PDB file of C-alpha atoms in Angstrom:
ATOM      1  CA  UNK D 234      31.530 -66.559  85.609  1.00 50.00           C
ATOM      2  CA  UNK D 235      34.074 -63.745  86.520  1.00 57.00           C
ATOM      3  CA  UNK D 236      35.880 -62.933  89.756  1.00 59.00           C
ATOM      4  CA  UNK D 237      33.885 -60.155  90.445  1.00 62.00           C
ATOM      5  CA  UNK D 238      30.359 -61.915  90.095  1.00 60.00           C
ATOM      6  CA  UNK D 239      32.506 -64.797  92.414  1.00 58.00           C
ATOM      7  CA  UNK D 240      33.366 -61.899  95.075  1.00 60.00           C
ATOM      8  CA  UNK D 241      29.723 -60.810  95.445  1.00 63.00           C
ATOM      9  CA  UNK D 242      28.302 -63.765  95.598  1.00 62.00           C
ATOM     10  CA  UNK D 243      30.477 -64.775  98.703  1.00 60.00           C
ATOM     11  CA  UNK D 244      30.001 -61.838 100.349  1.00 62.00           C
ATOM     12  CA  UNK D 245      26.158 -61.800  99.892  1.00 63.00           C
ATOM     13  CA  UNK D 246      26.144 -65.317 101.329  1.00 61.00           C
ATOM     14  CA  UNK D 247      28.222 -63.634 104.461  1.00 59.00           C
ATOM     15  CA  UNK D 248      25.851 -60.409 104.596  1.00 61.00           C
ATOM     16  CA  UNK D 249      23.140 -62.855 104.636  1.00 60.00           C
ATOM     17  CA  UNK D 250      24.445 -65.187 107.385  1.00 58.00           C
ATOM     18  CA  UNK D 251      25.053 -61.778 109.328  1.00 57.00           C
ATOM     19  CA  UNK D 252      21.671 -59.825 109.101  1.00 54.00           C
ATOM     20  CA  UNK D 253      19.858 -63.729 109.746  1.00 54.00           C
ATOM     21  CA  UNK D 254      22.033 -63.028 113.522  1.00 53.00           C
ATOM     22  CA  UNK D 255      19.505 -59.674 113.609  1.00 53.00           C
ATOM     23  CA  UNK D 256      16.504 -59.396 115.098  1.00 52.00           C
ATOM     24  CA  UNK D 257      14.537 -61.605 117.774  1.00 54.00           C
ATOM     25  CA  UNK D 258      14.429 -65.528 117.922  1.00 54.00           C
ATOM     26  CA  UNK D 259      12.439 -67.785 120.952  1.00 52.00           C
ATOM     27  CA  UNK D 260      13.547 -70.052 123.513  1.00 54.00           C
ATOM     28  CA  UNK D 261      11.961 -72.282 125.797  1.00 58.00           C
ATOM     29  CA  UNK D 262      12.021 -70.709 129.686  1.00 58.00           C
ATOM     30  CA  UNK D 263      14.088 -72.728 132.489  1.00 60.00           C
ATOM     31  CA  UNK D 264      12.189 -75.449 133.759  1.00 56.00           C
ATOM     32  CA  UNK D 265       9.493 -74.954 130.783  1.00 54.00           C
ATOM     33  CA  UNK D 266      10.299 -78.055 128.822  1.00 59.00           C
ATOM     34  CA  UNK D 267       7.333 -80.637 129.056  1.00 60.00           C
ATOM     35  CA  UNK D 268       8.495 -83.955 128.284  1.00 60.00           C
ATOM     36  CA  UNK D 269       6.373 -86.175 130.472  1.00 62.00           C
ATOM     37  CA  UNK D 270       2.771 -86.660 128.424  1.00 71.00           C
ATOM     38  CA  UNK D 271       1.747 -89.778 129.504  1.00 74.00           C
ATOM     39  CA  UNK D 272      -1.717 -88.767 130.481  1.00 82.00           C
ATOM     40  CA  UNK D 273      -4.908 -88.248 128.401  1.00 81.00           C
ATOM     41  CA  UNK D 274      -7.481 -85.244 128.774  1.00 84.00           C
ATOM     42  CA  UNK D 275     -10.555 -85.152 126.747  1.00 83.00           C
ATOM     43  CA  UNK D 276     -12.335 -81.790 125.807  1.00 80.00           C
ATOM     44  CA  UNK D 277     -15.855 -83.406 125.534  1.00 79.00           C
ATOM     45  CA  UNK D 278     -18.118 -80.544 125.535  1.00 81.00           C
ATOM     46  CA  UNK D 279     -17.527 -76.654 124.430  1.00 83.00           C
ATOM     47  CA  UNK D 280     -17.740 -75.625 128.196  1.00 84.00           C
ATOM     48  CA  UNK D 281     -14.283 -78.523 129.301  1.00 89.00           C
ATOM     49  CA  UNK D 282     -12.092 -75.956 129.570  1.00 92.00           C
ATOM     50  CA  UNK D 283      -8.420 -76.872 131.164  1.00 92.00           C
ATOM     51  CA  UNK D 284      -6.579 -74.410 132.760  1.00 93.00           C
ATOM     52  CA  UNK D 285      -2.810 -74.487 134.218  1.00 92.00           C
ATOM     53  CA  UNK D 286      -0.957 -71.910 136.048  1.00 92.00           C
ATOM     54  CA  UNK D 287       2.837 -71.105 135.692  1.00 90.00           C
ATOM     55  CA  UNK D 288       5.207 -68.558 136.681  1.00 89.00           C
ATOM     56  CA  UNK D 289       7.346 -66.519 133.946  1.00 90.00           C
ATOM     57  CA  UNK D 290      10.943 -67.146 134.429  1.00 87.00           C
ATOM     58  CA  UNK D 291      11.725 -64.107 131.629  1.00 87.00           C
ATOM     59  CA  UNK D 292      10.609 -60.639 129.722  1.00 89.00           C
ATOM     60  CA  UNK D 293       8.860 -61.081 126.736  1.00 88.00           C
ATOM     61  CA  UNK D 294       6.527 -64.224 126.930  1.00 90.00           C
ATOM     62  CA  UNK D 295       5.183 -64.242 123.322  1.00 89.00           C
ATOM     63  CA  UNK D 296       4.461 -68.278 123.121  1.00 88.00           C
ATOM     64  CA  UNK D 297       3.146 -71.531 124.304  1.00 90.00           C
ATOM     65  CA  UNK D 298       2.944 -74.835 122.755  1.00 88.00           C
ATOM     66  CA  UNK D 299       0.218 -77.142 123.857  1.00 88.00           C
ATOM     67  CA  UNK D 300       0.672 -80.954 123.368  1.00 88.00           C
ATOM     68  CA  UNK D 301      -2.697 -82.075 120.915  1.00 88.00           C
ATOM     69  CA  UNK D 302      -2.780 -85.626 120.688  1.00 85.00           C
ATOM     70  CA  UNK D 303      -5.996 -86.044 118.734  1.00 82.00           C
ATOM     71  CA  UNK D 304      -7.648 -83.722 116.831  1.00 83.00           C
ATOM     72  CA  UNK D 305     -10.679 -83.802 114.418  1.00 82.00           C
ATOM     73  CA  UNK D 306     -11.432 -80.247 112.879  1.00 82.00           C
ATOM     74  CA  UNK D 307     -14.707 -80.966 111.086  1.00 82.00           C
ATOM     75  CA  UNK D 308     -15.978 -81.711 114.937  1.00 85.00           C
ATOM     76  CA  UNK D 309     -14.317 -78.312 116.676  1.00 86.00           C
ATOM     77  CA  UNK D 310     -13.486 -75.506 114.537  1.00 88.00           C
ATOM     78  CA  UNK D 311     -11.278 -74.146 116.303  1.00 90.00           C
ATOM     79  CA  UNK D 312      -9.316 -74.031 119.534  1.00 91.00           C
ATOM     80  CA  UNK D 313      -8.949 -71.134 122.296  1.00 92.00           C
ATOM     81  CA  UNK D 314      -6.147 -70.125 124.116  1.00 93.00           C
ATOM     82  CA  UNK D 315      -6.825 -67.542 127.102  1.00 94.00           C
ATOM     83  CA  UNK D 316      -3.728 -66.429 128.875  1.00 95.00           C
ATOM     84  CA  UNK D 317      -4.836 -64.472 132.413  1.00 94.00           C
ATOM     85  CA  UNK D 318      -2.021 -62.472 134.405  1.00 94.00           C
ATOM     86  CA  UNK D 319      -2.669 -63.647 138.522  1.00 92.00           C
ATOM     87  CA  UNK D 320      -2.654 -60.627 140.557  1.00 90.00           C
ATOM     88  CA  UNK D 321      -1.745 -62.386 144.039  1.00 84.00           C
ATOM     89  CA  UNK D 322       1.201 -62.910 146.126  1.00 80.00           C
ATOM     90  CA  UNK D 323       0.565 -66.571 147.269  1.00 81.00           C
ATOM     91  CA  UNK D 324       1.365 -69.535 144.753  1.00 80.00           C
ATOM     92  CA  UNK D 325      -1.807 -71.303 142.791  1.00 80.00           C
ATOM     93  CA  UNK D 326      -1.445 -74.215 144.930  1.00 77.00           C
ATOM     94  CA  UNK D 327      -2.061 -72.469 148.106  1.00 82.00           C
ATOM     95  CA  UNK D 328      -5.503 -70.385 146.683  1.00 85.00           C
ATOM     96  CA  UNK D 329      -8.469 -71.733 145.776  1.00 87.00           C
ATOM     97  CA  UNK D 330      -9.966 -71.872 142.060  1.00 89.00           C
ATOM     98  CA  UNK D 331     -12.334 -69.147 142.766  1.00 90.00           C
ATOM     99  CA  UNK D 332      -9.973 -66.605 144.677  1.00 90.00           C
ATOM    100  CA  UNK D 333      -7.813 -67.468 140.983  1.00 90.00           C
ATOM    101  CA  UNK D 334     -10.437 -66.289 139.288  1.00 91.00           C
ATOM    102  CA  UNK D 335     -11.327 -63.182 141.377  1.00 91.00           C
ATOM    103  CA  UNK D 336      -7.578 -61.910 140.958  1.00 91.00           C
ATOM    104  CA  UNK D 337      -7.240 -63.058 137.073  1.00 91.00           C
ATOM    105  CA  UNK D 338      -7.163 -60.780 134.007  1.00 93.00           C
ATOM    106  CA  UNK D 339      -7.068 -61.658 130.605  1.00 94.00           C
ATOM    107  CA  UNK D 340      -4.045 -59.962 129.097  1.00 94.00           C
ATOM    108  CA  UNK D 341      -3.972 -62.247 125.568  1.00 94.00           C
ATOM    109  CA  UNK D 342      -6.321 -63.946 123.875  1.00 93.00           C
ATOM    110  CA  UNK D 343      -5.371 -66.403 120.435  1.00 91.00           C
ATOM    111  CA  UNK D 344      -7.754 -68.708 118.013  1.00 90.00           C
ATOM    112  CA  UNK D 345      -5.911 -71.465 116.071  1.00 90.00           C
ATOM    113  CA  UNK D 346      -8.196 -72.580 113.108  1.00 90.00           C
ATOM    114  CA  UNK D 347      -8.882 -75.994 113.558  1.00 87.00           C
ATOM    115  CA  UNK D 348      -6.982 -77.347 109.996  1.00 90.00           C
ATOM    116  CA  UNK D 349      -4.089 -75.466 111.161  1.00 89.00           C
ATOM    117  CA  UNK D 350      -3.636 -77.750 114.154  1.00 88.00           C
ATOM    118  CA  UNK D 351      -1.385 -80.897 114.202  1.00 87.00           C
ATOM    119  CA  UNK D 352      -1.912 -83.898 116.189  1.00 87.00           C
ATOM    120  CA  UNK D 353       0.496 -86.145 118.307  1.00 87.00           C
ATOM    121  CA  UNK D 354       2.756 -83.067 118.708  1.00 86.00           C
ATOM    122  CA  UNK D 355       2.933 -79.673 120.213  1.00 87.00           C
ATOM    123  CA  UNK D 356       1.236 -76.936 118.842  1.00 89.00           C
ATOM    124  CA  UNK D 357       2.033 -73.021 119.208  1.00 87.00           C
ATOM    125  CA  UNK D 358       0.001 -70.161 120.402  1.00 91.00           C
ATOM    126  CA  UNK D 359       1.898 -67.321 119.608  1.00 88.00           C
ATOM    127  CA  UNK D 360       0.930 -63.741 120.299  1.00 89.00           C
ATOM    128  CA  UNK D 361       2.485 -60.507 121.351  1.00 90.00           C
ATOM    129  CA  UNK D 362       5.084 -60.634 123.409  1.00 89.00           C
ATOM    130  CA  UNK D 363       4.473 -59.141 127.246  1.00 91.00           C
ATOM    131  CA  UNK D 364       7.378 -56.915 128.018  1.00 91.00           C
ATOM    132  CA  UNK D 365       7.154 -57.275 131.441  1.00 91.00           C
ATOM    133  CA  UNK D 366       6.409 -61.168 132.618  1.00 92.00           C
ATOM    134  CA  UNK D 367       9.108 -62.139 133.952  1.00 90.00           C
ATOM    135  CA  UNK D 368       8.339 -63.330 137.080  1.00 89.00           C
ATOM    136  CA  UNK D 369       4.340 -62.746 137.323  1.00 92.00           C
ATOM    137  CA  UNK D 370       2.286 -65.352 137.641  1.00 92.00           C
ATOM    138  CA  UNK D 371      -0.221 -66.623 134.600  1.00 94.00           C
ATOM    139  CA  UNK D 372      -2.986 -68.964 134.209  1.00 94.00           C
ATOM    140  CA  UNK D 373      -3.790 -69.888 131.032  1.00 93.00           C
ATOM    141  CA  UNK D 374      -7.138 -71.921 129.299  1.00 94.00           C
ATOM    142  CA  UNK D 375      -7.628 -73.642 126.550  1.00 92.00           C
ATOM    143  CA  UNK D 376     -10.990 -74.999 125.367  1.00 91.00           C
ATOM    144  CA  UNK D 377     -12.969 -75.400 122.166  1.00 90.00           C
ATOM    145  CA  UNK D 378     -16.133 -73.077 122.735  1.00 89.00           C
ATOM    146  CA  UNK D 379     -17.851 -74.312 119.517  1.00 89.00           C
ATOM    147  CA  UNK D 380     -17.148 -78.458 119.557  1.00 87.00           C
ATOM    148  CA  UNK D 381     -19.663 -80.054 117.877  1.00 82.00           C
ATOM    149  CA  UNK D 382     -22.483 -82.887 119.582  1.00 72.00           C
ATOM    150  CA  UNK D 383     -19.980 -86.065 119.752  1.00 68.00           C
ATOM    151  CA  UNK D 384     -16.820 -84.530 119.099  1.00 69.00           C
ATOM    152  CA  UNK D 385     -13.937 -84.715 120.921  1.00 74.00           C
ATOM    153  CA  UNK D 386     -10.273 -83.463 121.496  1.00 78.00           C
ATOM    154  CA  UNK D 387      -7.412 -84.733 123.311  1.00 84.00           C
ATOM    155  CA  UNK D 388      -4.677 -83.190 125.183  1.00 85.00           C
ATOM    156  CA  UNK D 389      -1.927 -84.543 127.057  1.00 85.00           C
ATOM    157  CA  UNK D 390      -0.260 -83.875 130.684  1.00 84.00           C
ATOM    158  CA  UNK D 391       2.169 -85.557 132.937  1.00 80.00           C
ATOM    159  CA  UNK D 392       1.427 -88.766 134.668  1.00 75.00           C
ATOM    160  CA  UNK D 393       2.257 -87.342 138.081  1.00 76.00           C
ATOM    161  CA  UNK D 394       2.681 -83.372 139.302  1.00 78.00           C
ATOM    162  CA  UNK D 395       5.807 -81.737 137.454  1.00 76.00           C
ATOM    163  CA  UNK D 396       5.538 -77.951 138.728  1.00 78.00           C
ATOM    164  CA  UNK D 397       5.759 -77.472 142.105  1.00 80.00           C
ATOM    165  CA  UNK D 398       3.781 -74.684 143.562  1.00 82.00           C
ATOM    166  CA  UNK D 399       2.006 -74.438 140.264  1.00 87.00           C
ATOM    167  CA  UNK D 400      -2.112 -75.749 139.694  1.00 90.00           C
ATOM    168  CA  UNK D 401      -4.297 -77.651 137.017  1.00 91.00           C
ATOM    169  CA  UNK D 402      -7.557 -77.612 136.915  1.00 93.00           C
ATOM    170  CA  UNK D 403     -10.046 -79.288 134.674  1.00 92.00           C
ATOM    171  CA  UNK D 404     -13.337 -77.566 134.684  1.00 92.00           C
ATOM    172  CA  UNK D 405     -12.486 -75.941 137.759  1.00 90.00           C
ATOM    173  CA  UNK D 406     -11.506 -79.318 139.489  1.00 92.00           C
ATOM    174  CA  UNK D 407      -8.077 -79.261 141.172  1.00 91.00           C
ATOM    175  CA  UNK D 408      -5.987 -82.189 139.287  1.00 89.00           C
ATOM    176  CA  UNK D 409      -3.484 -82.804 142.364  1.00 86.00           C
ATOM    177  CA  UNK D 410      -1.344 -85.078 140.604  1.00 86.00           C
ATOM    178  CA  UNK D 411      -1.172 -84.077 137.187  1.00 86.00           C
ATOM    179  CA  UNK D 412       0.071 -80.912 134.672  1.00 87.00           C
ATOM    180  CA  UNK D 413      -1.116 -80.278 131.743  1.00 88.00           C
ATOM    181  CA  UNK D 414       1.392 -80.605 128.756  1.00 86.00           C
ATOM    182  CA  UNK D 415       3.106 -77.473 127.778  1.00 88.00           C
ATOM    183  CA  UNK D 416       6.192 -75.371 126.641  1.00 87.00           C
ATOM    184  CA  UNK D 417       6.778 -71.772 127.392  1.00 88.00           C
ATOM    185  CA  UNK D 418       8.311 -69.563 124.680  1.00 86.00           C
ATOM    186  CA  UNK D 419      10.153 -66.327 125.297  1.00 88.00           C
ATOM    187  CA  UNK D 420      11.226 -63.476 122.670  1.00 80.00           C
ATOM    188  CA  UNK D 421      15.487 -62.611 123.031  1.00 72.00           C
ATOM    189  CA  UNK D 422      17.915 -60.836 119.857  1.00 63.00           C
ATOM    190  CA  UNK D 423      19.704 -63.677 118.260  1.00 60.00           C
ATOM    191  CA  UNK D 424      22.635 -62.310 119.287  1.00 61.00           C
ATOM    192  CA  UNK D 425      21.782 -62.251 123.080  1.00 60.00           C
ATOM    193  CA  UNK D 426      20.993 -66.177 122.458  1.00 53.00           C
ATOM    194  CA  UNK D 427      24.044 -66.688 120.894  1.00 58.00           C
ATOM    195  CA  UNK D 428      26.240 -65.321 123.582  1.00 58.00           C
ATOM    196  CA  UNK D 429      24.024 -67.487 126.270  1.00 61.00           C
ATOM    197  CA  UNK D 430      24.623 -70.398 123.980  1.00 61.00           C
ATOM    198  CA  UNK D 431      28.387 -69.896 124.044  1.00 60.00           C
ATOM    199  CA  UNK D 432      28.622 -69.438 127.768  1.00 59.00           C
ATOM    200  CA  UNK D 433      26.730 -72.423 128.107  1.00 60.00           C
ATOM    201  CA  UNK D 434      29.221 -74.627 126.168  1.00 63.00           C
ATOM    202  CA  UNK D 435      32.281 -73.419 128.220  1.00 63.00           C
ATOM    203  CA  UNK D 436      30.922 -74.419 131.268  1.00 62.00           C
ATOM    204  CA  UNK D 437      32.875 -77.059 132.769  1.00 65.00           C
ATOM    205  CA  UNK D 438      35.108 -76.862 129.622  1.00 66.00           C
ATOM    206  CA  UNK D 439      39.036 -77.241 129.953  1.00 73.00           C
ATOM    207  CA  UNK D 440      40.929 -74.300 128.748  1.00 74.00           C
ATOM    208  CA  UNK D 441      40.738 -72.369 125.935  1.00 74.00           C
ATOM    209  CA  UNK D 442      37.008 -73.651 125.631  1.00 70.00           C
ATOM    210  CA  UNK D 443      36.062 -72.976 129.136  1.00 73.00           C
ATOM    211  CA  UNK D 444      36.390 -69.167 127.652  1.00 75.00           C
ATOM    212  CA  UNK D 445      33.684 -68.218 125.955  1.00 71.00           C
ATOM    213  CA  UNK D 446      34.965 -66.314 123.449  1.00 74.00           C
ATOM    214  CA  UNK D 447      37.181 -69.130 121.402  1.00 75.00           C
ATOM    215  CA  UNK D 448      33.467 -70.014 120.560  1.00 67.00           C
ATOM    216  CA  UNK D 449      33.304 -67.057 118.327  1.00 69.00           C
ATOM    217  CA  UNK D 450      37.122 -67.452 116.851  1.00 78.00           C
ATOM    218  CA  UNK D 451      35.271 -70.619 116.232  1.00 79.00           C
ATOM    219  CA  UNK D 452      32.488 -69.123 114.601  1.00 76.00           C
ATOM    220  CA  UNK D 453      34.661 -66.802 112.785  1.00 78.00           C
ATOM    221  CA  UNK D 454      36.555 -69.408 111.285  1.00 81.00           C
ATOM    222  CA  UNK D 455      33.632 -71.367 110.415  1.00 79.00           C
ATOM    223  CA  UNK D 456      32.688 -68.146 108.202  1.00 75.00           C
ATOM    224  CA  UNK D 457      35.579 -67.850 107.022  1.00 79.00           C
ATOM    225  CA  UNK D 458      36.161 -71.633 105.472  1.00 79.00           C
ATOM    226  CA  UNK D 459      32.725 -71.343 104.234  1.00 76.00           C
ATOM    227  CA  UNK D 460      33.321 -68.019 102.536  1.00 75.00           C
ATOM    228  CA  UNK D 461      36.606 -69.662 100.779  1.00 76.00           C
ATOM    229  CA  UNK D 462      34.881 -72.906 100.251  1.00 77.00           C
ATOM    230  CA  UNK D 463      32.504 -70.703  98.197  1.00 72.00           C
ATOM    231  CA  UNK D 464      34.915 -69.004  96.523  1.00 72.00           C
ATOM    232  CA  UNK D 465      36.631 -72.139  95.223  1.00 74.00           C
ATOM    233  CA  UNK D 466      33.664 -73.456  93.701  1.00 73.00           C
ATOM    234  CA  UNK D 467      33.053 -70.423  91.755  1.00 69.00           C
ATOM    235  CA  UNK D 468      36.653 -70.599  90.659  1.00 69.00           C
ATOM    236  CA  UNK D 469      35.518 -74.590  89.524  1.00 70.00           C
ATOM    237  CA  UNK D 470      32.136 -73.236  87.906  1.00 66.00           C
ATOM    238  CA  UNK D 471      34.245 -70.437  85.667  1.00 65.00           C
ATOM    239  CA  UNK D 472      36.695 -72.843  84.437  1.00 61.00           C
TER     240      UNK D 472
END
């Protein structure tokens, strides 16, 4: 192994870690992160349909991740995920089901194939991302329209009401003191992330790492011990 096939290889592994920092990654939206699912909520017919309304905190909504804690495929081939933009100015919790549904329109629609789905953890609905959400109001459904006779499914919510302003409603039936279980996923560049990541850190940081950028001399240096750790174990290999 020569010094030349030794310098390539390092600096592929660099190119690499550099384009990997192109493009778009996700992140959950502030406030977005379900934790409490101590409740159960059975879809026991194809018409149960659940439906919970949120508010976008960012551009580019493109997922969200539904808690399934039981799931059978062979009795419901599938489930459906409706996402509806609310064209009102007062919350959900202060309009009624049907004024909801008089000012909703579908803007995405996704199918998840019933062996694709996991149970006892979160499962995504991703679909093109809306430029635009950030700060519209959504509804979204999910239901399985072709369960089978004695099937069942069942999702999970929070034991008591997490969103304030926000509504869930089973079968069009207010649930006053309950959400349903559920992340919201937003589209950013990698490199927009990274730079919110690093100002994160240096908050509340003494100096230099209350700055954010001795994150990326960090970074930098981290690159640059991994390039030369690289490079010394080619050196080993060509011995």
């Amino acid at each position: 192994m020569n010094k030349t096939y030794i310098f390539i290889m390092t600096m592929g592994c660099l190119l690499a870690g550099a384009i990997s920092m192109l493009g778009d990654a996700v992140f959950i939206g502030s406030g977005q992160k379900q934790n409490d699912i101590n409740s159960e909520f059975g879809i026991w017919t194809p018409g149960t349909i659940f439906e919970q309304s949120f508010r976008a905190s960012h551009n580019k909504l493109s997922c969200i991740d539904v808690w399934i804690d039981s799931y059978r495929p062979w009795d419901s081939p599938y489930l459906e995920l409706r996402l509806l933009e609310i064209h009102t100015d007062r919350a959900p919790d202060e309009t009624s089901y049907a004024e909801i549904q008089q000012n909703a329109k579908e803007v995405r629609t996704k199918r998840i194939n019933g062996w694709l789905l996991s149970p006892h953890m979160f499962n995504s609905f991703s679909f093109k991302a809306i430029p635009d959400s950030s700060g519209k109001q959504y509804l979204f459904s999910i239901q399985s329209p072709e369960l089978h006779y004695g099937g069942t499914s069942i999702l999970r919510g929070s034991y008591r009401k997490r969103l304030e302003g926000e509504s869930f409603f089973v079968n069009g039936r207010l649930q006053e003191k309950h959400d349903l279980a559920f992340r919201v996923f937003y589209q950013d560049s990698r490199a927009a992330l990274l730079q919110k990541a690093f100002q994160s850190l240096s908050l509340q940081k003494p100096f230099p790492f209350s700055e954010p950028v001795i994150y990326y001399v960090l970074l930098l240096v981290y690159l640059f011990l991994l390039a030369l750790l690289l490079w010394r174990l080619g050196r080993l290999l060509s011995v």
